[in-house]
Each structure stands twice: as structure tokens, then as C-alpha cells.
Tab-separated table of C-alpha atoms in Angstrom:
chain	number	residue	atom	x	y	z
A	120	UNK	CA	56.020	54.845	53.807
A	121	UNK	CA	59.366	55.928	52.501
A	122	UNK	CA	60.334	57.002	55.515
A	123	UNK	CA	58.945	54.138	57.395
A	124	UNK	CA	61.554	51.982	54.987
A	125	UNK	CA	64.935	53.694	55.448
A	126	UNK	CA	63.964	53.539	59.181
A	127	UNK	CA	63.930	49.986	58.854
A	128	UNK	CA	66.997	49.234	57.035
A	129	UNK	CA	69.054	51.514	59.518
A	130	UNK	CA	67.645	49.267	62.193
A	131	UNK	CA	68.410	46.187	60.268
A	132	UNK	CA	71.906	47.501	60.098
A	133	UNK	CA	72.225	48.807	63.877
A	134	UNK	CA	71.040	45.236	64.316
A	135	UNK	CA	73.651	43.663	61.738
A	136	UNK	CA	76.560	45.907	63.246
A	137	UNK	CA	75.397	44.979	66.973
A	138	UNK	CA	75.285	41.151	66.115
A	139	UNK	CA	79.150	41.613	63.921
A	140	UNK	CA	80.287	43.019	66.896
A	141	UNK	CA	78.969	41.130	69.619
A	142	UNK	CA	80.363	38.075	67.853
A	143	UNK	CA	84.051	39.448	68.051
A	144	UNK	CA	83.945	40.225	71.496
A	145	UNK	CA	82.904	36.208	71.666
A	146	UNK	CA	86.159	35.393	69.828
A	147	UNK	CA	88.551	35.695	73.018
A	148	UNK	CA	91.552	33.924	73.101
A	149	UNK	CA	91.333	30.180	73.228
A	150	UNK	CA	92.482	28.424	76.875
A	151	UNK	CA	96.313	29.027	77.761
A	152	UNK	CA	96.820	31.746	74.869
A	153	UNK	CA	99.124	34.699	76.376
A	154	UNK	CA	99.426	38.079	74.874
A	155	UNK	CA	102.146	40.164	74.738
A	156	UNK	CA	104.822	37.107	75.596
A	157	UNK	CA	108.088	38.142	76.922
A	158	UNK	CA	111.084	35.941	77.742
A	159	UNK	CA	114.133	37.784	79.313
A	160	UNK	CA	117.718	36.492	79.915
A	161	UNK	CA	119.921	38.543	82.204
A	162	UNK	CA	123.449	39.260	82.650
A	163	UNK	CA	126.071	37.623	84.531
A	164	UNK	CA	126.776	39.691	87.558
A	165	UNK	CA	127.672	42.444	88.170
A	166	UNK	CA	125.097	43.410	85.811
A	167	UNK	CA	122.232	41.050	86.633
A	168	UNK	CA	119.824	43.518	86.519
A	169	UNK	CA	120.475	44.655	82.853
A	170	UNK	CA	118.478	42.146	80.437
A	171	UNK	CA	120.966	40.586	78.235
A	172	UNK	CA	118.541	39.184	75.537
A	173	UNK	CA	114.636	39.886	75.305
A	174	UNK	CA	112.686	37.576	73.267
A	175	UNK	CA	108.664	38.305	72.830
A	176	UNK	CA	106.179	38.242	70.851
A	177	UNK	CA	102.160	39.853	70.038
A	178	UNK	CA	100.737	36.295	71.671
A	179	UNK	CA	101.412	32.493	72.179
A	180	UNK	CA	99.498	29.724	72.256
A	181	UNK	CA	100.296	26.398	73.528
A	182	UNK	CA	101.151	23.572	71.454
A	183	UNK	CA	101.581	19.974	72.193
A	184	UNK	CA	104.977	18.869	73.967
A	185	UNK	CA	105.053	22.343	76.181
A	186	UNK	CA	106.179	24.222	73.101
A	187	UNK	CA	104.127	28.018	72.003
A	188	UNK	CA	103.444	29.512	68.726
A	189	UNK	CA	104.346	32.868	68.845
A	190	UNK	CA	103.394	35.519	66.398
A	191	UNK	CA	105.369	38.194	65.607
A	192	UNK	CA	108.228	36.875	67.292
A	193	UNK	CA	110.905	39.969	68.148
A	194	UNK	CA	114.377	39.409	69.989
A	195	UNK	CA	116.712	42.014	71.047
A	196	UNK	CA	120.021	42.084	72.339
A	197	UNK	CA	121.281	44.360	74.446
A	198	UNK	CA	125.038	45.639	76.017
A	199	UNK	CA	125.549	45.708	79.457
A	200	UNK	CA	124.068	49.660	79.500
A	201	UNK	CA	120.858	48.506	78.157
A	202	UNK	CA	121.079	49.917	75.095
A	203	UNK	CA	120.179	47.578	72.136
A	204	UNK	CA	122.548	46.321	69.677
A	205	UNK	CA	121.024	43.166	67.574
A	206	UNK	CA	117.362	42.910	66.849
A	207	UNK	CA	115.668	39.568	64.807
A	208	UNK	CA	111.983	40.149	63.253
A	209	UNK	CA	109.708	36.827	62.447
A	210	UNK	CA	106.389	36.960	61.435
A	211	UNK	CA	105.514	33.432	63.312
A	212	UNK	CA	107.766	30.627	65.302
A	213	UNK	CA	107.918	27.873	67.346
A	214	UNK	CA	109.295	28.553	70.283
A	215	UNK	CA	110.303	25.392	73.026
A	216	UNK	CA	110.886	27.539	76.706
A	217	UNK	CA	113.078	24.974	78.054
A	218	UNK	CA	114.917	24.686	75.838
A	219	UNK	CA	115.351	27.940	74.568
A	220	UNK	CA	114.742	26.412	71.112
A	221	UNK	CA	113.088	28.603	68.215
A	222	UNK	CA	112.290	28.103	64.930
A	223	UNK	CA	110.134	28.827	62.029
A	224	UNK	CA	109.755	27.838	58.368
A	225	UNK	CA	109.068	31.378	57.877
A	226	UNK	CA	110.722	34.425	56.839
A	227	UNK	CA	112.747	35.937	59.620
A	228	UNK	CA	114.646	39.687	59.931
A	229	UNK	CA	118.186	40.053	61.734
A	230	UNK	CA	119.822	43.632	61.675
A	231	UNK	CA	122.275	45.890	64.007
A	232	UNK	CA	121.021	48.932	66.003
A	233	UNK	CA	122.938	51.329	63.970
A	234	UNK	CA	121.448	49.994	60.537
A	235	UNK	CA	124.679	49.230	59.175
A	236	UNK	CA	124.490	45.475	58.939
A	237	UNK	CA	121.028	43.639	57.736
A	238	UNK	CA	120.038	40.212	56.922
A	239	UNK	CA	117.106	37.960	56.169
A	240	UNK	CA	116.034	34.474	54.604
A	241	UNK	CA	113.962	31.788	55.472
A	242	UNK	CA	113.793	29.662	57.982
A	243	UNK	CA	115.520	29.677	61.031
A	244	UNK	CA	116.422	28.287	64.026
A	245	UNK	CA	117.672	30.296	67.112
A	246	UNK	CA	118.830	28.808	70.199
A	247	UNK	CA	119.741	30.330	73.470
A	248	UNK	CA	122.930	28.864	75.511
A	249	UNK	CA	124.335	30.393	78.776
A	250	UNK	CA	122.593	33.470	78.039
A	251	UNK	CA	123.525	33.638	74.761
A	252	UNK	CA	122.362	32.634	71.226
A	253	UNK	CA	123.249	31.220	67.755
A	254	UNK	CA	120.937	32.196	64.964
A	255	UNK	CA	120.584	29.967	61.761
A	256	UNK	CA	119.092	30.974	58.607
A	257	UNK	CA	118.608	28.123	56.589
A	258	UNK	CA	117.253	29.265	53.530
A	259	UNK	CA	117.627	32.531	50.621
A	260	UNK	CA	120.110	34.418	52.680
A	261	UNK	CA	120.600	38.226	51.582
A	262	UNK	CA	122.490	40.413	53.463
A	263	UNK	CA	123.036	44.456	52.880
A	264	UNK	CA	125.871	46.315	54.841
A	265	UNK	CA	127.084	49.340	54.916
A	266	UNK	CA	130.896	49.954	54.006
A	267	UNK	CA	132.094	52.227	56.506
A	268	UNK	CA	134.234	55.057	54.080
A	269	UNK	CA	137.181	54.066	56.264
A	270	UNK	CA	137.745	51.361	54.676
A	271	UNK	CA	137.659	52.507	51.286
A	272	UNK	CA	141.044	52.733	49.064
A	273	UNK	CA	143.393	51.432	52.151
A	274	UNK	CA	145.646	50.247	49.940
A	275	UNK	CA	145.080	52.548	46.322
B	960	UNK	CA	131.267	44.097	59.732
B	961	UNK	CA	133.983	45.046	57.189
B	962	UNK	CA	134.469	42.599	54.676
B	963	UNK	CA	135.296	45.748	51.942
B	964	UNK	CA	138.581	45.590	53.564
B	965	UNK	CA	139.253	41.976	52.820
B	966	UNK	CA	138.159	42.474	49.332
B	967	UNK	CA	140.616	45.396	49.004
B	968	UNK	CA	143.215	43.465	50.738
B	969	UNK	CA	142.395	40.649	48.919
B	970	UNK	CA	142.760	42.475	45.585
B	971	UNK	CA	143.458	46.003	45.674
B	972	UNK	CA	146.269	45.142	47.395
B	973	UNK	CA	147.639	43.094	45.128
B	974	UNK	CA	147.175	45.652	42.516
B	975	UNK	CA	149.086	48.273	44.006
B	976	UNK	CA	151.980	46.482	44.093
B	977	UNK	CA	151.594	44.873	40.549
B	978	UNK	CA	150.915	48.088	39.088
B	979	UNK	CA	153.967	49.580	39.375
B	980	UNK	CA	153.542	52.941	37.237
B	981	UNK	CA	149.645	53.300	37.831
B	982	UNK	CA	149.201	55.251	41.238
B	983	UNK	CA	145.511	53.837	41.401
B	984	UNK	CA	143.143	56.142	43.654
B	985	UNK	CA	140.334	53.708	44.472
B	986	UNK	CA	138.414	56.254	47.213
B	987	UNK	CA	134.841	56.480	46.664
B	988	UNK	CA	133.710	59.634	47.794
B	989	UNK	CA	130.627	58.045	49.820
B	990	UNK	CA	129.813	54.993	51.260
B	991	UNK	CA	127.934	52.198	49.588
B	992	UNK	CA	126.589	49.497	50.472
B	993	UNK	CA	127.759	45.676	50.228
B	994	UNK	CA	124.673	42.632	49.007
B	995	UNK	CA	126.142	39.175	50.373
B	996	UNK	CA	123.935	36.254	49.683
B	997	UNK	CA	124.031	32.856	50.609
B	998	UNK	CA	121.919	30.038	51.084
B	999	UNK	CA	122.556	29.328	54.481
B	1000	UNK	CA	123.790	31.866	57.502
B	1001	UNK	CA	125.069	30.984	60.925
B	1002	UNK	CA	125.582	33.216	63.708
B	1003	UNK	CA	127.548	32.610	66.921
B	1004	UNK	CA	127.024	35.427	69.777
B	1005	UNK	CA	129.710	33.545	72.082
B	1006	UNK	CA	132.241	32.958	68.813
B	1007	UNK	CA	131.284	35.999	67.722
B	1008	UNK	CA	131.144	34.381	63.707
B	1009	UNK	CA	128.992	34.384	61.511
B	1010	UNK	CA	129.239	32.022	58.742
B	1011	UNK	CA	127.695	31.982	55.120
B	1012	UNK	CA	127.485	29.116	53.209
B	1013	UNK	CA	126.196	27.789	49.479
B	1014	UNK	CA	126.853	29.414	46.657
B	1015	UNK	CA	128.033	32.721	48.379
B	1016	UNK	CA	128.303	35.939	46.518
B	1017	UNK	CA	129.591	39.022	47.979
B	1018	UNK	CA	128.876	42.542	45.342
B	1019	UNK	CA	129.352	45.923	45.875
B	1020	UNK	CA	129.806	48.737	43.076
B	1021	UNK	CA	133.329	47.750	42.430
B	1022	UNK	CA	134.256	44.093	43.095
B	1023	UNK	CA	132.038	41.259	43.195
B	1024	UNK	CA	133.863	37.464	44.619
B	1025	UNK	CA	132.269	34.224	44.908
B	1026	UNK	CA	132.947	31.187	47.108
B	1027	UNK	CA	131.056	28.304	48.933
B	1028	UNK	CA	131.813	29.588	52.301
B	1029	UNK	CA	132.628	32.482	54.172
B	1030	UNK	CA	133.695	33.118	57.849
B	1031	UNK	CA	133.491	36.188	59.757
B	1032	UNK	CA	134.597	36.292	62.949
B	1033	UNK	CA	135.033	39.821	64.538
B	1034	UNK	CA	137.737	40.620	67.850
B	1035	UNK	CA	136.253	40.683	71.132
B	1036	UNK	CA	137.250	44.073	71.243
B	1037	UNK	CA	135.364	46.153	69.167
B	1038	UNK	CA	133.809	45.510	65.427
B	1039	UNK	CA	136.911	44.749	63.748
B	1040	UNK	CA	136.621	41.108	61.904
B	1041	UNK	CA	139.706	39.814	62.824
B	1042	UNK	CA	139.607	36.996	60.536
B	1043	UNK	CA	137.702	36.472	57.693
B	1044	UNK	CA	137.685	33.208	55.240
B	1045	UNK	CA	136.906	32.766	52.168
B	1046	UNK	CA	136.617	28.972	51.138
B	1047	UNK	CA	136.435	26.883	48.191
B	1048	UNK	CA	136.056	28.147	44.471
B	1049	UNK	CA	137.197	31.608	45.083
B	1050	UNK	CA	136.529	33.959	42.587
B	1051	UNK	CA	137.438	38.104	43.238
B	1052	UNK	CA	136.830	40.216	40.480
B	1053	UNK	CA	137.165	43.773	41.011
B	1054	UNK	CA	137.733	47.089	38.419
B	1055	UNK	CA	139.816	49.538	39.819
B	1056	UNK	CA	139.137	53.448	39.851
B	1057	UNK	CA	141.279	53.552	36.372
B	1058	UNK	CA	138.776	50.780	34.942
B	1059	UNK	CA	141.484	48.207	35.154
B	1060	UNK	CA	139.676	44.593	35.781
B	1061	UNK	CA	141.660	41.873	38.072
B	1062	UNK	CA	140.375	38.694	38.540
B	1063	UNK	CA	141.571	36.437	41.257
B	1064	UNK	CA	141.126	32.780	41.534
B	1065	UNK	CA	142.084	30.427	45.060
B	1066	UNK	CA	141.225	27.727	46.833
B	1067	UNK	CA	141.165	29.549	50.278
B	1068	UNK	CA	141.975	33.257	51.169
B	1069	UNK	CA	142.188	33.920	54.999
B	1070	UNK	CA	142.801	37.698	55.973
B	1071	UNK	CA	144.043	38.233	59.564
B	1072	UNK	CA	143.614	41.434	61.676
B	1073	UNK	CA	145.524	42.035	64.986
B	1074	UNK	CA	146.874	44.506	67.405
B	1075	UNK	CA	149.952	44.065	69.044
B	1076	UNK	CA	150.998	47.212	71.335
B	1077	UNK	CA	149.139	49.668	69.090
B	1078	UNK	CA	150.931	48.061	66.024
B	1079	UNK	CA	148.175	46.863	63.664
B	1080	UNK	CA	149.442	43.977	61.521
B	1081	UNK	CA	147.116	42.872	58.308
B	1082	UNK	CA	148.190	39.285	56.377
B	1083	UNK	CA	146.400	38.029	53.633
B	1084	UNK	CA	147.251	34.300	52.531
B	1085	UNK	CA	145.829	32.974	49.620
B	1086	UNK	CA	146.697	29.093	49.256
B	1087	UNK	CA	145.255	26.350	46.509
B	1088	UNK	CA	145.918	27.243	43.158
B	1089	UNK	CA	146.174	31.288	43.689
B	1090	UNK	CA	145.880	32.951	40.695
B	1091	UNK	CA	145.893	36.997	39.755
B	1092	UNK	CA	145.245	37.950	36.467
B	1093	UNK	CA	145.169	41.478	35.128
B	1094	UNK	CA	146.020	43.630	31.986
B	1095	UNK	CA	144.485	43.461	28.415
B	1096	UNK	CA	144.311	40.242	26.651
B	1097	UNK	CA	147.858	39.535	24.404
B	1098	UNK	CA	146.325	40.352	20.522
B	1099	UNK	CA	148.312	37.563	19.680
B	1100	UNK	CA	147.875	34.980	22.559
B	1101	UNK	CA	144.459	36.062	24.380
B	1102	UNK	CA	146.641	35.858	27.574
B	1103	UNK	CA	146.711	38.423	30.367
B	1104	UNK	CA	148.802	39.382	32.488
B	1105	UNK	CA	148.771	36.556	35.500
B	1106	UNK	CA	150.689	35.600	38.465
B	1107	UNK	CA	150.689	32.563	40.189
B	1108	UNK	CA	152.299	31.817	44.034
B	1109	UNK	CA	151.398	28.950	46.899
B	1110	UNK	CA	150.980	29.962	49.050
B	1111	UNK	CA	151.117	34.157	48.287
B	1112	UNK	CA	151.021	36.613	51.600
B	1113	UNK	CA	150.250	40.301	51.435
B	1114	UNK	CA	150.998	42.120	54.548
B	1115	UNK	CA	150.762	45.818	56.057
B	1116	UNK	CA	151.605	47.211	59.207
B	1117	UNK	CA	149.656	50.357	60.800
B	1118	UNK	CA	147.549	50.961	57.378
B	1119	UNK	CA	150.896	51.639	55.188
B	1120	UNK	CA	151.698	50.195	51.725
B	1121	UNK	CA	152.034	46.590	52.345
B	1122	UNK	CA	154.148	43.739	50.446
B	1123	UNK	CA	153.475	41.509	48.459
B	1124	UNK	CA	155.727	37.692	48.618
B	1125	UNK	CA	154.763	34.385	47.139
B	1126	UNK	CA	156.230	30.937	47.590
B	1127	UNK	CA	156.678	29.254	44.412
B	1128	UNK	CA	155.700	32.285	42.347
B	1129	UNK	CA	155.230	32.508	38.475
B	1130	UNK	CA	154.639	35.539	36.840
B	1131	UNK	CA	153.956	36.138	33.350
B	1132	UNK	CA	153.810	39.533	31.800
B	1133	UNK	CA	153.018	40.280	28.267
B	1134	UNK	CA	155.649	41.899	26.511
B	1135	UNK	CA	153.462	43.492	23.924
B	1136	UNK	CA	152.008	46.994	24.380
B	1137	UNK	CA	148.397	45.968	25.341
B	1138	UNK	CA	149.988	44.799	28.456
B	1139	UNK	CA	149.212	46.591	31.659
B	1140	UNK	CA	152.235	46.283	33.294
B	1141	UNK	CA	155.294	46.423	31.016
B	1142	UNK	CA	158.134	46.458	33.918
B	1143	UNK	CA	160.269	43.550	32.912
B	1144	UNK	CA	161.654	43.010	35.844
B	1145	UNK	CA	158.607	41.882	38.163
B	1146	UNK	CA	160.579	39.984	40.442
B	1147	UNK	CA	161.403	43.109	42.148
B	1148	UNK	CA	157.891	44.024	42.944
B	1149	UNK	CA	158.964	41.459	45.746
């Protein structure tokens, strides 16, 4: 009869874990949601092939007024040999596609390749122009750099 | 991004030239790291600026300055900020590598970076109310050490020992011992 009991309760739980997992297979993404969303702006030619500015994100979903919410927003910047120089971090944004308008109330990331320059805050807005981009942070800016040691004592 | 060298310009290079018999060696052995905060930041890839504003505050282990706006904006060629601003309520205070403490007060202090057939030419111009005070405090008077010019300039060419030349300059140098420098004849300096 002991037996008979654990038997059960594994089955109750086979039948548990079956039903738990069966019911997040059923949450697929709503109508219109994208994953993995890239934008990419090129180059002026000659280098038209070499992406100039990648902005993307983990998904986005449509929003009223043909704007997306995109989570975990990333954009990078690149240099004519593709190798990337700028990259911005943001948890969440708004992002308008023709207008190449984002923006969040949250916390956004902003540092150089090299790690020598840094900054974040919150709130931002980032616009893209002519294939290229102004970035505003509009809240608790802190920036860390690194002082190159040529620059130390020029003058001492 | 190197805004230590406006800070040095800004004040260790004043300090070379007002301390006359002090050879100062500010030259940190390794490189350190520079906190800026702000309440608002702007970038501008096509300017290439960047722009922080509100209550700015720029520290690093030996100099910390203060204003309600700086401007960054680097050459098109590479890293170099050729000018940098530093706008309203500016406050520099730095210690030097003796422990000396200078504290600089202006309206505005613009540093300008710029190549001209491999000659690189460095101006500093502080303008509204520029102020450098350094030394020990008079027993008597509680006064350091200050100078006063408007507008003042500092300028090098390739890296060397720059100069140092005010318009409408004042200086004031205690006579007593506790004073830093003790040259009487400061005018010379420019």
C-alpha cells in the first residue's frame, strides 16, 4: 500500500510537470511580436556594404501608432572595417522605425569598444539622422574614463 | 576622451609657472580613472560632442572641478578633444604631487587643441572673474596666495613648458613665510 502511494504521487507529479509544461508551450508570442529584432543602417558608398549602426533587440512587440517595445535594446556602431567602436545597453525602449526615434524611461548603458570611456543614467532618447545618431541621457548621468598615462604631468 | 589634460592645462599649468622654485613632478605612475557626473548627457555622432549638463562634477585622484556645463567635442581626426568647455560656476581644485592645493574659480574656461603642419598648439582661456589661488593661508590675514586676470591665456606649443599672460592681471603674494611662492617679483613669471 506504501508502494501503491509513492506510485501515485510520482504520477500526480509527471501529471503536474506535463500540465506546467504544456501550458508554456501555450504561451507563444502574442500576434505581430518579432524575436531577435534587428535594424541596420549602412554606409555611404563606397562602403555600403559595411553596416554603419546596428540597432536590435531580444523581441518587439507592436504598439499603437506603428511604434515596438523592444527588450533588451542593444546598438552598435561600427567603422568603416566593421569593427565596433560604440555600443548602448537598455533593458527596455520604445522604439518608432520611421522615425528612427528611441526612447525609454529606463536605465540605459553607453561605452567605447576599448573600455576606456563608459556612461549610464536614466532615460534616454536616441535618434538616428542620415545614418547617424544623437544619444540623450536625461537623467543621473555617471561617467568613468580611463586617463590615458600620456596625459599625465604634461605640464609638471 | 581626455579631459585630464584640460584639467592639467587648466591648473597644473598654471602652477608650473606660478611656482617658480618648486619643480612639481605630477606623473602618476599608472593610469586612473576619471568619475564625471551630470544630470543630463548629450551626444552628437555627426558633431562629434558630447555635452554634460546640471550640476557637473568631474573627480579623479588628484583634482576634482565643478561647473553647470561641459562640452567635449573631439577632432575629426582621431580621439583628440579639440575643444573642451567648461561653463558657468567653475570650480578646479587640484593638489599637486608636493601636496600643494590650488583652487581655481571662472566663469568659462575653453581649452583649444590643434595641429598646424605637425606643430601642436594648446590655449587655455579662462574669462569671467578668473581666479587662482594657492599657498598657505597669511597667519595674519587668512589670505592666500591669488591671482586674478580677464581674460588669462596659457599656451604651449609641441607639449613644451607653456606661458602663462593675463589681461588685466592682479597678483597678490603674501610676503610672510607661510607663503608658497615668495618671488617678489611675479610680474616676470609673464
Amino acid at each position: 500500500m506504501k508502494t501503491g502511494g509513492k506510485k501515485f504521487w510520482l504520477a500526480l507529479a509527471a501529471v503536474i510537470f506535463l500540465i506546467v509544461a504544456a501550458s508554456n508551450r501555450a504561451q507563444t508570442p502574442p500576434i505581430g511580436q518579432t524575436t531577435e529584432f534587428t535594424s541596420d543602417t549602412y554606409f555611404e558608398p563606397p562602403n555600403e556594404q559595411q553596416v554603419k549602426m546596428r540597432l536590435s533587440g531580444a523581441s518587439a512587440s507592436p504598439l499603437p501608432g506603428g511604434l515596438l517595445d523592444v527588450k533588451n535594446l542593444k546598438v552598435e556602431v561600427f567603422n568603416t572595417n566593421g569593427v565596433q567602436q560604440l555600443q548602448a545597453l537598455a533593458p527596455q525602449c520604445t522604439y518608432a522605425p520611421l522615425n528612427g526615434v528611441a526612447s525609454s524611461s529606463g536605465h540605459l548603458e553607453f561605452h567605447s569598444d576599448d573600455g576606456k570611456f563608459r556612461t549610464e543614467g536614466d532615460g534616454f532618447l536616441l535618434r538616428q539622422t542620415n545614418g547617424s545618431f544623437s544619444l540623450t541621457i536625461s537623467n543621473n548621468v555617471h561617467s568613468v574614463m580611463e586617463i590615458p598615462t600620456d596625459n599625465q604631468g604634461l605640464f609638471l | 576622451m581626455k579631459l585630464h589634460l584640460f584639467l592639467l592645462l587648466l591648473v597644473g599649468g598654471w602652477t608650473a609657472e606660478a611656482q617658480t622654485n618648486t619643480p612639481a613632478t605630477n606623473s602618476p605612475s599608472s593610469a586612473s580613472t576619471m568619475d564625471i557626473t551630470s544630470k543630463r548627457w548629450d551626444f552628437d555622432q555627426i558633431s562629434r560632442r558630447v555635452v554634460y549638463s546640471g550640476d557637473v562634477r568631474v573627480t579623479d585622484p588628484q583634482e576634482r572641478l565643478t561647473c553647470e556645463q561641459l562640452t567635449v567635442t573631439f577632432s575629426t581626426k582621431g580621439t583628440h578633444p579639440e575643444n573642451i568647455q567648461a561653463e558657468t560656476n567653475v570650480v578646479v581644485d587640484y593638489t599637486d604631487a608636493q601636496g600643494e592645493k590650488y583652487h581655481v574659480t571662472t566663469d568659462k574656461g575653453v581649452y583649444v587643441y590643434s595641429v598646424t603642419d605637425s606643430t601642436t598648439n594648446e590655449t587655455i582661456t579662462l574669462t569671467g572673474n578668473a581666479r587662482v589661488e594657492w599657498g598657505a593661508p597669511d597667519p595674519l590675514t587668512g589670505e592666500r596666495n591669488w591671482m586674478t586676470g580677464e581674460p588669462i591665456y596659457y599656451t604651449r606649443i609641441n607639449r613644451q613648458k607653456g606661458s602663462l599672460h593675463a589681461l588685466n592681471q592682479h597678483i597678490h603674494i603674501n610676503s610672510s613665510p607661510s607663503g608658497t611662492n615668495t618671488d617678489n617679483s611675479p610680474v616676470k613669471l609673464f
